[in-house]
mmCIF file of C-alpha atoms in Angstrom:
data_model
loop_
_atom_site.group_PDB
_atom_site.id
_atom_site.type_symbol
_atom_site.label_atom_id
_atom_site.label_comp_id
_atom_site.label_asym_id
_atom_site.label_seq_id
_atom_site.Cartn_x
_atom_site.Cartn_y
_atom_site.Cartn_z
ATOM 1 C CA UNK A 1 -38.152 48.155 -72.535
ATOM 2 C CA UNK A 2 -37.281 44.549 -72.878
ATOM 3 C CA UNK A 3 -39.904 44.029 -75.755
ATOM 4 C CA UNK A 4 -38.117 46.202 -78.475
ATOM 5 C CA UNK A 5 -34.784 44.647 -77.432
ATOM 6 C CA UNK A 6 -36.093 41.202 -77.884
ATOM 7 C CA UNK A 7 -37.635 42.120 -81.056
ATOM 8 C CA UNK A 8 -34.535 43.499 -82.537
ATOM 9 C CA UNK A 9 -32.507 40.361 -81.305
ATOM 10 C CA UNK A 10 -34.995 38.038 -82.907
ATOM 11 C CA UNK A 11 -34.921 39.772 -86.180
ATOM 12 C CA UNK A 12 -31.111 39.956 -86.317
ATOM 13 C CA UNK A 13 -30.942 36.145 -85.604
ATOM 14 C CA UNK A 14 -33.960 35.040 -87.411
ATOM 15 C CA UNK A 15 -35.887 33.749 -84.612
ATOM 16 C CA UNK A 16 -39.667 33.334 -84.329
ATOM 17 C CA UNK A 17 -41.061 34.721 -81.185
ATOM 18 C CA UNK A 18 -44.514 34.039 -79.743
ATOM 19 C CA UNK A 19 -45.208 36.947 -77.501
ATOM 20 C CA UNK A 20 -47.573 35.841 -74.686
ATOM 21 C CA UNK A 21 -49.142 38.107 -72.033
ATOM 22 C CA UNK A 22 -50.100 37.004 -68.776
ATOM 23 C CA UNK A 23 -52.444 39.781 -68.118
ATOM 24 C CA UNK A 24 -54.031 39.753 -71.759
ATOM 25 C CA UNK A 25 -52.894 43.092 -72.384
ATOM 26 C CA UNK A 26 -50.604 43.994 -75.443
ATOM 27 C CA UNK A 27 -46.768 43.850 -74.791
ATOM 28 C CA UNK A 28 -44.446 46.793 -75.663
ATOM 29 C CA UNK A 29 -43.252 46.328 -79.223
ATOM 30 C CA UNK A 30 -45.474 43.317 -79.751
ATOM 31 C CA UNK A 31 -48.856 44.355 -81.359
ATOM 32 C CA UNK A 32 -49.452 40.357 -82.015
ATOM 33 C CA UNK A 33 -49.146 39.518 -78.570
ATOM 34 C CA UNK A 34 -51.374 36.522 -77.657
ATOM 35 C CA UNK A 35 -53.103 36.076 -74.260
ATOM 36 C CA UNK A 36 -51.547 33.116 -71.986
ATOM 37 C CA UNK A 37 -54.773 31.064 -71.844
ATOM 38 C CA UNK A 38 -52.809 28.334 -69.888
ATOM 39 C CA UNK A 39 -49.622 28.368 -71.995
ATOM 40 C CA UNK A 40 -47.229 29.048 -69.122
ATOM 41 C CA UNK A 41 -48.852 26.192 -67.191
ATOM 42 C CA UNK A 42 -48.580 23.649 -70.047
ATOM 43 C CA UNK A 43 -45.157 24.560 -70.504
ATOM 44 C CA UNK A 44 -44.437 24.182 -66.574
ATOM 45 C CA UNK A 45 -43.668 27.957 -66.262
ATOM 46 C CA UNK A 46 -46.783 28.841 -64.338
ATOM 47 C CA UNK A 47 -45.742 31.460 -61.707
ATOM 48 C CA UNK A 48 -42.360 32.057 -63.226
ATOM 49 C CA UNK A 49 -41.098 35.673 -63.238
ATOM 50 C CA UNK A 50 -41.769 37.697 -66.016
ATOM 51 C CA UNK A 51 -40.434 38.659 -68.642
ATOM 52 C CA UNK A 52 -39.557 35.092 -69.332
ATOM 53 C CA UNK A 53 -37.749 33.882 -72.427
ATOM 54 C CA UNK A 54 -37.849 30.213 -73.502
ATOM 55 C CA UNK A 55 -36.782 27.968 -76.483
ATOM 56 C CA UNK A 56 -39.486 25.678 -77.510
ATOM 57 C CA UNK A 57 -38.881 22.877 -79.820
ATOM 58 C CA UNK A 58 -42.025 22.177 -81.545
ATOM 59 C CA UNK A 59 -40.901 18.680 -82.894
ATOM 60 C CA UNK A 60 -39.793 17.432 -79.468
ATOM 61 C CA UNK A 61 -42.043 19.638 -77.414
ATOM 62 C CA UNK A 62 -38.958 20.539 -75.355
ATOM 63 C CA UNK A 63 -38.979 23.703 -73.343
ATOM 64 C CA UNK A 64 -35.559 25.186 -72.356
ATOM 65 C CA UNK A 65 -35.754 28.276 -70.189
ATOM 66 C CA UNK A 66 -33.256 30.862 -71.306
ATOM 67 C CA UNK A 67 -33.821 33.529 -68.549
ATOM 68 C CA UNK A 68 -36.245 35.460 -66.357
ATOM 69 C CA UNK A 69 -36.276 39.100 -65.938
ATOM 70 C CA UNK A 70 -34.758 41.580 -68.384
ATOM 71 C CA UNK A 71 -31.613 40.296 -70.161
ATOM 72 C CA UNK A 72 -29.091 42.134 -72.193
ATOM 73 C CA UNK A 73 -28.593 41.061 -75.894
ATOM 74 C CA UNK A 74 -25.213 39.390 -74.995
ATOM 75 C CA UNK A 75 -26.830 37.474 -72.200
ATOM 76 C CA UNK A 76 -29.576 36.212 -74.571
ATOM 77 C CA UNK A 77 -27.010 35.165 -77.126
ATOM 78 C CA UNK A 78 -24.626 33.420 -74.564
ATOM 79 C CA UNK A 79 -27.649 31.629 -72.851
ATOM 80 C CA UNK A 80 -29.153 30.442 -76.251
ATOM 81 C CA UNK A 81 -25.700 29.233 -77.498
ATOM 82 C CA UNK A 82 -24.968 27.390 -74.397
ATOM 83 C CA UNK A 83 -28.514 25.767 -73.922
ATOM 84 C CA UNK A 84 -28.565 24.745 -77.744
ATOM 85 C CA UNK A 85 -24.901 23.265 -77.768
ATOM 86 C CA UNK A 86 -25.734 21.316 -74.600
ATOM 87 C CA UNK A 87 -28.837 19.985 -75.870
ATOM 88 C CA UNK A 88 -27.608 18.949 -79.320
ATOM 89 C CA UNK A 89 -24.461 17.447 -77.970
ATOM 90 C CA UNK A 90 -22.144 19.670 -80.033
ATOM 91 C CA UNK A 91 -19.094 21.263 -78.829
ATOM 92 C CA UNK A 92 -17.992 24.042 -81.175
#
């Protein structure tokens, strides 16, 4: 259920998503799912609850966990807003 919600949210807000499967199986709504192959451990998320949503800054290589478990769209939006404002130092 969370996969389609996340896809709609990402499309609406212009976010790039890398759907990673911990089991190697395709994720609902994400035919382009890739297997974990150590990504979670490399990001410090090994053993974290799933689904997990994280922001990753490819330039700084910083990982910002947004949330774990199924989140509603308004929760995703609020958490991403708060995290990105805190990290950039802006207070809009």
